[in-house]
Short mmCIF file of C-alpha atoms and ligand atoms in Angstrom, two decimals:
data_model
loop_
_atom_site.label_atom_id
_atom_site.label_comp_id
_atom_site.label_asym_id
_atom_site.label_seq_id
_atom_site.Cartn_x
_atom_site.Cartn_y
_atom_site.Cartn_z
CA UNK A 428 40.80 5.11 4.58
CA UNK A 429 37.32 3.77 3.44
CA UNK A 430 35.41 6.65 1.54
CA UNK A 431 33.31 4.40 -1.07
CA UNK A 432 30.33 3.77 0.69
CA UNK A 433 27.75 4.25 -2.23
CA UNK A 434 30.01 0.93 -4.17
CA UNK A 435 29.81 -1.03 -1.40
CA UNK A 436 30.31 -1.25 2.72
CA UNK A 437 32.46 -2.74 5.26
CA UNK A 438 30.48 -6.07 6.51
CA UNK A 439 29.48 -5.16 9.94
CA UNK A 440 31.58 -7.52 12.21
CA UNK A 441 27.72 -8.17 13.89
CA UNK A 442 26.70 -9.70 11.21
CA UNK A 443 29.92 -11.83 10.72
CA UNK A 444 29.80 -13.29 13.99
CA UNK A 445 26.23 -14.54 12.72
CA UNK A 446 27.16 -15.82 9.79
CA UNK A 447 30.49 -17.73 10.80
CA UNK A 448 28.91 -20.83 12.31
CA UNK A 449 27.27 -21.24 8.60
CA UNK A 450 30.99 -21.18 7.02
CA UNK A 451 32.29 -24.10 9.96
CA UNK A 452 32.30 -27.43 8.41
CA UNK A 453 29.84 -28.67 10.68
CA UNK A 454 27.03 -26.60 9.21
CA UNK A 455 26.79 -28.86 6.08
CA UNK A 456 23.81 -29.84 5.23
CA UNK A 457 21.23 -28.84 1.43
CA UNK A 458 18.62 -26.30 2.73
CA UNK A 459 16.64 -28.33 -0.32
CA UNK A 460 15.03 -31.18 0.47
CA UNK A 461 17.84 -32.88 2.49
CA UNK A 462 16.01 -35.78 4.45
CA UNK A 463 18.02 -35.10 7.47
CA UNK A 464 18.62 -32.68 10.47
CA UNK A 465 21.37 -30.49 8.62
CA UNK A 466 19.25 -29.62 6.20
CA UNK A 467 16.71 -28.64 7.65
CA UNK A 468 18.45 -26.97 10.02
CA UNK A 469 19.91 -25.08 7.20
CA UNK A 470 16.44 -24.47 5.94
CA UNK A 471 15.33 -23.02 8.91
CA UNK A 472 18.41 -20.35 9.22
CA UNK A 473 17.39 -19.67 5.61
CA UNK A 474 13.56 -18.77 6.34
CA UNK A 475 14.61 -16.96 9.58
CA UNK A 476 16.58 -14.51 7.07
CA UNK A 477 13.73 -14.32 4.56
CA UNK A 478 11.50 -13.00 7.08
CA UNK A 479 14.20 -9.95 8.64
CA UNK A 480 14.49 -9.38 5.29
CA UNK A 481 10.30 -8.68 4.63
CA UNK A 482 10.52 -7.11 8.06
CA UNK A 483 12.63 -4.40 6.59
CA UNK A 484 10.61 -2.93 3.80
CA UNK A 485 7.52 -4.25 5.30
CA UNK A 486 6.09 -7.51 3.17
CA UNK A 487 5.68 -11.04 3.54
CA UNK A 488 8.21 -13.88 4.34
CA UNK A 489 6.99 -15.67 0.77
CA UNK A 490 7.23 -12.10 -1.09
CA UNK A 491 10.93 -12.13 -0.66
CA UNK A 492 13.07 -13.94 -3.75
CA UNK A 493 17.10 -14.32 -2.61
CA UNK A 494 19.05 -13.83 -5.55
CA UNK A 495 22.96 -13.09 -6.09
CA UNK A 496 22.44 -9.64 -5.84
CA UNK A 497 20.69 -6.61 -6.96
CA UNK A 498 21.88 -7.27 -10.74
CA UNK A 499 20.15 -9.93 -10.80
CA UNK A 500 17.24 -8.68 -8.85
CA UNK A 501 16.56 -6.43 -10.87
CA UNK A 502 17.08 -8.61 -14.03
CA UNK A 503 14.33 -11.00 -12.52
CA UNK A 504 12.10 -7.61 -12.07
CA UNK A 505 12.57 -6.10 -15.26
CA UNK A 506 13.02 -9.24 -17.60
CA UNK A 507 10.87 -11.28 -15.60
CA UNK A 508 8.42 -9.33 -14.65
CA UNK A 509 7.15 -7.28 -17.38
CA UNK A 510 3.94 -8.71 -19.15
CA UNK A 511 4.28 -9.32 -22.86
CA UNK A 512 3.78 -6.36 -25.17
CA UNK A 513 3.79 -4.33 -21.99
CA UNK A 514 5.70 -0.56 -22.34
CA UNK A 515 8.73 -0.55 -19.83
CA UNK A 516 9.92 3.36 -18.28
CA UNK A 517 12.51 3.79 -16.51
CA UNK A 518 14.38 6.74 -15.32
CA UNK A 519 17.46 8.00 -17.60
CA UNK A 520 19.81 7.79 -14.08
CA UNK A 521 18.91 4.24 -12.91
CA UNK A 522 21.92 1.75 -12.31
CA UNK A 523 23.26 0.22 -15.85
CA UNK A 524 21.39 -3.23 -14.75
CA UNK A 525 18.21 -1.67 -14.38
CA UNK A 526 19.12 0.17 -18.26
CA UNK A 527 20.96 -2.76 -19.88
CA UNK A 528 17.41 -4.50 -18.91
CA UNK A 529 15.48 -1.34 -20.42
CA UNK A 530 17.46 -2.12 -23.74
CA UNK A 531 17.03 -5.72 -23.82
CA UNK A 532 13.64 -5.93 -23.42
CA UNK A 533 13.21 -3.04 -26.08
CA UNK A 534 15.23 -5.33 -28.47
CA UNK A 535 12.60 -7.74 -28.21
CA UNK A 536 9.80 -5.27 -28.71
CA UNK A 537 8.59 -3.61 -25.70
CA UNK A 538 8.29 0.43 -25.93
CA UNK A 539 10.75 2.11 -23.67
CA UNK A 540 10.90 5.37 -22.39
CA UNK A 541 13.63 6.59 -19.93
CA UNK A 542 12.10 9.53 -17.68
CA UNK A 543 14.07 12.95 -17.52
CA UNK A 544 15.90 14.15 -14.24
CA UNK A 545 16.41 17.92 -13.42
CA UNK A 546 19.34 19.07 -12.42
CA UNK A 547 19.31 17.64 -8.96
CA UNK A 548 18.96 14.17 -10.24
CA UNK A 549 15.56 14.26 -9.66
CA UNK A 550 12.36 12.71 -11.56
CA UNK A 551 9.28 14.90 -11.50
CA UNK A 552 6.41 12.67 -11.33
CA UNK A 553 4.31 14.54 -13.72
CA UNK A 554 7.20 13.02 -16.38
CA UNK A 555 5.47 10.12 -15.96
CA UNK A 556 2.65 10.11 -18.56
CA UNK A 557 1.43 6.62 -18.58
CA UNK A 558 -1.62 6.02 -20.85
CA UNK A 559 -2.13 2.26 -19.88
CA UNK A 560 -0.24 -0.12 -18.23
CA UNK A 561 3.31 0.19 -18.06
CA UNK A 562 6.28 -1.58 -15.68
CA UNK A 563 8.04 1.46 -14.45
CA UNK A 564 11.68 1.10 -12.42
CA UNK A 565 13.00 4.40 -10.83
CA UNK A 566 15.31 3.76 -8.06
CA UNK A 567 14.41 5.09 -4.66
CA UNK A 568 18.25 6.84 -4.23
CA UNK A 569 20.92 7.54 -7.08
CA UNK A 570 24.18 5.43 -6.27
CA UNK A 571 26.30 9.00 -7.67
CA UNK A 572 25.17 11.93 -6.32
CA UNK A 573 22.55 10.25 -3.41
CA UNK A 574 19.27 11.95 -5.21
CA UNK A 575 16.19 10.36 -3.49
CA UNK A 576 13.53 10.20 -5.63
CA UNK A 577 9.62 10.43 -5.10
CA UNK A 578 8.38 6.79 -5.31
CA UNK A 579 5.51 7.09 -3.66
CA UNK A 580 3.91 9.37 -5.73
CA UNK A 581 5.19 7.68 -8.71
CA UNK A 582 4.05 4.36 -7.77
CA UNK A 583 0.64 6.05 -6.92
CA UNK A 584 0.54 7.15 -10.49
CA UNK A 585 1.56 3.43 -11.87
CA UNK A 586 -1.23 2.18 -10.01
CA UNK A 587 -3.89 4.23 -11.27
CA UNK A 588 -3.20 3.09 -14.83
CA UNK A 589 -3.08 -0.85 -13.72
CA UNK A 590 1.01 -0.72 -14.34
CA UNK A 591 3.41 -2.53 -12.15
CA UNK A 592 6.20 -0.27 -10.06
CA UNK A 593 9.58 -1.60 -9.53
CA UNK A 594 12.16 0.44 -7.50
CA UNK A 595 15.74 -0.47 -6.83
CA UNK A 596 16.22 0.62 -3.08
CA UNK A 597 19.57 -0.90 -3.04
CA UNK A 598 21.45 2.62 -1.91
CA UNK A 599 18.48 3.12 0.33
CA UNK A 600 17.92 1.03 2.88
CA UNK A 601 20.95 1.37 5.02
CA UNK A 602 19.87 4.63 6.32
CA UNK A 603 16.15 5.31 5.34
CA UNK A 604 12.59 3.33 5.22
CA UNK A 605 10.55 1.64 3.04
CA UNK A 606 7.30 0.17 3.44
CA UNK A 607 6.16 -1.63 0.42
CA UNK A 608 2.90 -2.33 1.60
CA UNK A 609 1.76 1.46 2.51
CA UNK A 610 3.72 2.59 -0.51
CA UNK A 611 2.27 0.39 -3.13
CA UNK A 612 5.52 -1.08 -4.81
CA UNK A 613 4.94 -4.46 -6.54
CA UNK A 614 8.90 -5.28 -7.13
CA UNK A 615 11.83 -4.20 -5.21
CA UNK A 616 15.20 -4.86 -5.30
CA UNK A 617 18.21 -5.23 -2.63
CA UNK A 618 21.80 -6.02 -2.15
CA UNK A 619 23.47 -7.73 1.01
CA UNK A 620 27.06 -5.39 0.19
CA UNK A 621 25.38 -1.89 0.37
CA UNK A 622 23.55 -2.76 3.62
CA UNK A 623 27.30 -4.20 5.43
CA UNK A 624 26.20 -7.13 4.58
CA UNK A 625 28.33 -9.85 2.30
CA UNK A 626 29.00 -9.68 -1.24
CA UNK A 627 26.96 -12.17 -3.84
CA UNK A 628 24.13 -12.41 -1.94
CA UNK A 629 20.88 -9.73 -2.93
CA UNK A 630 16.34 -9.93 -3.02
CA UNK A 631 13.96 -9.09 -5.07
CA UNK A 632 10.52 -8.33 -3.26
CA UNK A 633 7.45 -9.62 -5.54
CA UNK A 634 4.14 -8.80 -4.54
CA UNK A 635 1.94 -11.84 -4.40
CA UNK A 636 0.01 -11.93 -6.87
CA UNK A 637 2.73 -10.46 -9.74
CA UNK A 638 3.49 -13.02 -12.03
CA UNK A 639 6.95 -13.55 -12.88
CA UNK A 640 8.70 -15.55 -15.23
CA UNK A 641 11.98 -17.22 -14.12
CA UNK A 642 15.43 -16.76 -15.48
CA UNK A 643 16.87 -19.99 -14.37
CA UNK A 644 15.21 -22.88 -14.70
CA UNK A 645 15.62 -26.48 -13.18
CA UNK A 646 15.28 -27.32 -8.86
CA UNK A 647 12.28 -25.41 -7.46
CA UNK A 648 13.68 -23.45 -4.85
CA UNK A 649 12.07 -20.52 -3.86
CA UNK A 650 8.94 -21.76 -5.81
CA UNK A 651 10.68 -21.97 -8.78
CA UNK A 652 10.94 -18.10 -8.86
CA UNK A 653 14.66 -18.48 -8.81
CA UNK A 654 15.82 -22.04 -8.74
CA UNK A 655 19.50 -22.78 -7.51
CA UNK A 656 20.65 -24.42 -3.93
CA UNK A 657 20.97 -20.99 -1.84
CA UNK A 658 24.23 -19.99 -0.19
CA UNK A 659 23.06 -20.32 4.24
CA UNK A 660 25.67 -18.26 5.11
CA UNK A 661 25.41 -15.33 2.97
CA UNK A 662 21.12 -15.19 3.63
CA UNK A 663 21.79 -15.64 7.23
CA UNK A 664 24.36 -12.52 6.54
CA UNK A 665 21.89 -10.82 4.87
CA UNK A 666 19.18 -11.32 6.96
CA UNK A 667 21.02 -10.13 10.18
CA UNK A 668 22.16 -7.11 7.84
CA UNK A 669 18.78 -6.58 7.40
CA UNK A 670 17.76 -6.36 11.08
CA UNK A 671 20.53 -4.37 12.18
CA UNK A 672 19.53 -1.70 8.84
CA UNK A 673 16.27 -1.63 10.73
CA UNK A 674 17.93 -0.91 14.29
CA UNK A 675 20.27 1.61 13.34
CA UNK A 676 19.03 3.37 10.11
CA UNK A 677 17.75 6.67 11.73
CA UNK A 678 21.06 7.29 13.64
CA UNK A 679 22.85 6.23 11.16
CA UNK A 680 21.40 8.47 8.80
CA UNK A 681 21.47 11.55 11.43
CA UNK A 682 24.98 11.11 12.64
CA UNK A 683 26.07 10.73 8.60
CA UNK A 684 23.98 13.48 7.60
CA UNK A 685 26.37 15.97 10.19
CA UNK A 686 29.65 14.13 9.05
CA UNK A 687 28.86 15.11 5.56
CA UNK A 688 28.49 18.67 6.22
CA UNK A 689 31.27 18.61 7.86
CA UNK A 690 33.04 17.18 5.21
CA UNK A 691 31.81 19.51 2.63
CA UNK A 692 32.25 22.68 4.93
CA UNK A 693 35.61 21.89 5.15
CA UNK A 694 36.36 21.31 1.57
CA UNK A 695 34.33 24.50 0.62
CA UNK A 696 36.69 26.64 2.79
CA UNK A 697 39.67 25.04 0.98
CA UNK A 698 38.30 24.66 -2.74
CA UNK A 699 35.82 27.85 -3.03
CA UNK A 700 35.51 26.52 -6.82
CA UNK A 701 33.69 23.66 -5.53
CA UNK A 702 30.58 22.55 -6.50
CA UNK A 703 28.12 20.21 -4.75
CA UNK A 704 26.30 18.06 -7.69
CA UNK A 705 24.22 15.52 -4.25
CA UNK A 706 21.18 17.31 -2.78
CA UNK A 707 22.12 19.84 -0.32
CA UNK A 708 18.87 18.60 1.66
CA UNK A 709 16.70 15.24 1.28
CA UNK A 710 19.54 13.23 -0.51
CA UNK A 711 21.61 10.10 0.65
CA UNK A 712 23.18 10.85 4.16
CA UNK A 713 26.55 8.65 3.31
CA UNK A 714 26.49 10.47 -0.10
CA UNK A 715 28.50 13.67 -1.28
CA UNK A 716 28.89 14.16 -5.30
CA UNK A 717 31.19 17.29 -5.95
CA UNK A 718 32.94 18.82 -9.53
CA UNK A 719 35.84 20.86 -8.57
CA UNK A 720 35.77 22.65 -12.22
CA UNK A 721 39.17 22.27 -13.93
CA UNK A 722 40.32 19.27 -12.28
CA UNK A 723 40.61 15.99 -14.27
CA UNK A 724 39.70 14.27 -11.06
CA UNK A 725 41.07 10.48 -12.62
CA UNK A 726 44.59 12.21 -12.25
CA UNK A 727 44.33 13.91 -8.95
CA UNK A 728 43.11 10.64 -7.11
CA UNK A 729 46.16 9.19 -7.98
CA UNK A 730 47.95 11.61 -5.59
CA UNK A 731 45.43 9.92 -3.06
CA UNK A 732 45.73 5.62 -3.61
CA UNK A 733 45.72 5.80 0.59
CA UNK A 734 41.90 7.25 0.02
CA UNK A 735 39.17 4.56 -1.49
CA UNK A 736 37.06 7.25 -2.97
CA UNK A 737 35.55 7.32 -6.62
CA UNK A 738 35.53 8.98 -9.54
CA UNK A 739 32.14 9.55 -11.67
CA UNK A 740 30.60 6.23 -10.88
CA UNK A 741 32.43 2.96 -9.43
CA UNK A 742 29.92 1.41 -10.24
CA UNK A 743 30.93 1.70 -14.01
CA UNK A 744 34.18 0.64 -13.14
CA UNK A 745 36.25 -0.09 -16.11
CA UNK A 746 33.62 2.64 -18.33
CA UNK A 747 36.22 5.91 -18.40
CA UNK A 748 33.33 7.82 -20.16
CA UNK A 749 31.22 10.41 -19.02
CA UNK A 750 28.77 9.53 -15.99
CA UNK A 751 25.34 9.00 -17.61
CA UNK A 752 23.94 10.16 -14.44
CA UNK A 753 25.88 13.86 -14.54
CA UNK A 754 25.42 13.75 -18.31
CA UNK A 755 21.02 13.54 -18.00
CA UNK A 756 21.47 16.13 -15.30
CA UNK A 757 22.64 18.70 -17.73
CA UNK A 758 26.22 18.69 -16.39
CA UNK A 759 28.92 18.86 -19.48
CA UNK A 760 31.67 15.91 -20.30
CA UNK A 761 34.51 17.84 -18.90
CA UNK A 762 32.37 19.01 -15.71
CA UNK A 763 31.73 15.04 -15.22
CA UNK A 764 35.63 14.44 -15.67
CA UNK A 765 36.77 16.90 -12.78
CA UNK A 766 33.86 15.13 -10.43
CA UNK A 767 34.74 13.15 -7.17
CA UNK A 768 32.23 11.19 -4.83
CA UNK A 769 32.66 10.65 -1.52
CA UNK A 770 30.74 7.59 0.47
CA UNK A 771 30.57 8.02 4.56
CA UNK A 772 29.45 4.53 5.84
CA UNK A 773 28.45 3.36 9.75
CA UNK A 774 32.21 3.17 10.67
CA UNK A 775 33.11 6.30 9.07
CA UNK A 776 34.36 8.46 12.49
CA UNK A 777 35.01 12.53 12.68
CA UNK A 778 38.73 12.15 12.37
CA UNK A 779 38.45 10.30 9.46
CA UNK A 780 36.46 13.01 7.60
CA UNK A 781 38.84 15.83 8.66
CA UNK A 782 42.09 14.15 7.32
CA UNK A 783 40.00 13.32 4.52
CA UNK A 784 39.07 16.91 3.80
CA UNK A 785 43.05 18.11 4.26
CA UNK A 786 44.41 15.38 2.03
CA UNK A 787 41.50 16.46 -0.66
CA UNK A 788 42.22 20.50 -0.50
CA UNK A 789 45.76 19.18 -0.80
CA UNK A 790 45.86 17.55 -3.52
CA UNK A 791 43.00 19.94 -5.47
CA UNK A 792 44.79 22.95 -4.93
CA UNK A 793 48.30 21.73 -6.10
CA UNK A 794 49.37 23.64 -9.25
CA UNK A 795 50.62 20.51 -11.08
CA UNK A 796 46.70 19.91 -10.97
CA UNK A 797 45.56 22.54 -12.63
CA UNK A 798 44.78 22.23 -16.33
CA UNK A 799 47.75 24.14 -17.77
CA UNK A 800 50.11 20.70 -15.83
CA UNK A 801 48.28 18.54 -17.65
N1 PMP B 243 21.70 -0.82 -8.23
C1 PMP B 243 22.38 0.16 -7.64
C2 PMP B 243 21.71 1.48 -7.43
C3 PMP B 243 23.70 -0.03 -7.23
O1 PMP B 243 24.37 0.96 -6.64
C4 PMP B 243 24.30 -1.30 -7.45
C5 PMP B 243 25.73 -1.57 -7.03
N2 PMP B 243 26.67 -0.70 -7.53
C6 PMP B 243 23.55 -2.30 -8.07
C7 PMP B 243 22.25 -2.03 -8.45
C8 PMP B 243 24.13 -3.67 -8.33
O2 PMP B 243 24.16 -4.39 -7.13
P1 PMP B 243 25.03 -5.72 -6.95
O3 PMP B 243 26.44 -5.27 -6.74
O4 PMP B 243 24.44 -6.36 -5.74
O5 PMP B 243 24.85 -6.55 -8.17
#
């Protein structure tokens, strides 16, 4: 049973069926200056995407970069888009490719500042004290515990002092809206898998106007902004992905919203130690970040392989320390060790979440769990 919704989702079997004819043999054809049909056939599909993608966060067909994902997106925001000299802040929770970027492009000189979270997860915008120009990244939604954060105001406030606003709105587009344009946000970054769409395919909104310096060099797709031939099928995936987000992303988010708190009812009845880290209002939907104090949570999932659900942060996978996230939200080591998160996704259905929730008091109540077993 799927529960890992916030590392990535199920490609929706709508957006297959549109990508499939772009995976048959006779789709061949260079979207990139092929002098032929195929190609620009090809090309066409392409530009189609691009512009269901803009659609969704409300920009322009040309402000709309495809890249391989959101880690690169939000290299090409960070490292490319930052002005020399410039001071870069980010938020202390954002995704390790938005901080590995931070880190980087302090290494080469730029003043960084990471912005303090309370202990919701969330960023207060009066944190952000710019003086002059700054590029500032804080992610619209946390990929642990589903905090959403207050980008509007924050981009407002980036503005005023002639900065540049970057937000990576990869966890939050599936189920919520943004509008670039009415919001203000010069950079944004996306990812096809967290939307069911397909893996290795991602876009990085630039405003026109931002300048930004490539990573790749050599053919001029994409204006040069990020050169390489581009994969059809997976920005015809991504595209549709896109357009279905927009359809469904209000019931998806309501319907979600109840399954969660009926998940976490459930498990509260059954583990009255529990404790919910997410938001209990205004977070993620899908999202549901709990520490079940005493638990080394690592060891307990292992009672559980038949249930894809995550420990601290998936997206760390292979990183066995602390969450960085739980860590800046004043949570201690061993409460981020006994920590599960739970991702409901389009497909997740009512049955799923109650076995879920019997299998989880199950396991989390067993005496060979508690600390004195271990
Ligand atoms: N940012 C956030 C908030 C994420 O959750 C993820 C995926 N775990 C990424 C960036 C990286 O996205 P991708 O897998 O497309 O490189």
């Amino acid at each position: 049973m799927y529960l890992d919704h916030m590392a990535s989702t199920p490609l929706d079997p709508a957006v297959l069926d549109e990508m499939l004819p772009w995976l048959s043999a006779g789709a061949v054809g260079n979207p990139h200056a092929s002098g032929h049909r195929a190609g620009w056939r090809a090309a066409e599909a392409i530009e189609r995407a691009r512009a269901e993608v803009a659609t969704l966060i409300n920009a322009r067909p040309g402000e709309i970069v495809f890249t391989s994902g959101a880690t690169e997106a939000n290299a090409l925001a960070l490292l490319g888009g930052t002005p020399d000299g410039w001071p870069v802040v980010a938020s202390a929770i954002e995704h390790p490719s938005v901080l590995a970027c931070v880190a980087e492009l302090e290494r080469r000189g730029h003043p960084a500042s990471r912005l303090p979270v309370d202990d919701a997860g969330g960023v207060d915008p009066d944190s952000l004290a710019l003086t002059g120009p700054a590029l500032v990244s804080v992610m619209a939604a946390n990929n642990e515990v589903g905090t959403v954060q207050p980008i509007a105001e924050l981009a407002r406030r980036c503005r005023q002092r002639g900065g540049l606003f970057h937000t990576d709105a990869v966890q939050r587009l599936a189920t919520g809206e943004i509008d670039v344009t009415a919001l203000g946000i010069d950079l944004l970054s996306l990812s096809g898998h967290k939307l069911h769409g397909p893996m290795g395919i991602g876009a990085l909104f630039v405003r026109q106007g931002v300048a930004l310096r490539p990573l790749l060099f050599g053919g001029g797709q994409q204006g040069g902004k990020r050169p390489g031939t581009l994969p059809t099928a997976l920005c015809v995936g991504l595209g549709a992905a896109c357009r279905i987000a927009r359809e469904r992303r209000q019931t998806d988010a309501a319907r979600l919203t109840l399954l969660r708190e009926r998940l976490v009812a459930a498990l509260a009845a059954g583990i009255p130690t529990l404790r919910r880290n997410s938001p209990a209002e205004g977070g993620l939907p899908g999202c549901l970040h709990l520490t079940i104090p005493g638990m080394d949570a690592a060891d307990s999932l292992l009672d559980l392989p038949d249930l894809a659900l995550s420990t601290g942060s998936a997206c760390a996978s292979g990183d066995t320390g602390p969450s960085h996230v739980l860590l800046a939200m004043g949570r201690t080591p061993a409460e981020a060790h006994a920590s599960i998160r739970i991702g409901l996704g389009r497909f997740t259905t009512e049955a799923e979440v109650d076995h879920a929730a019997a299998r989880l008091v199950e396991v989390f109540t067993a005496s060979d769990h508690s600390p004195a077993r271990r």
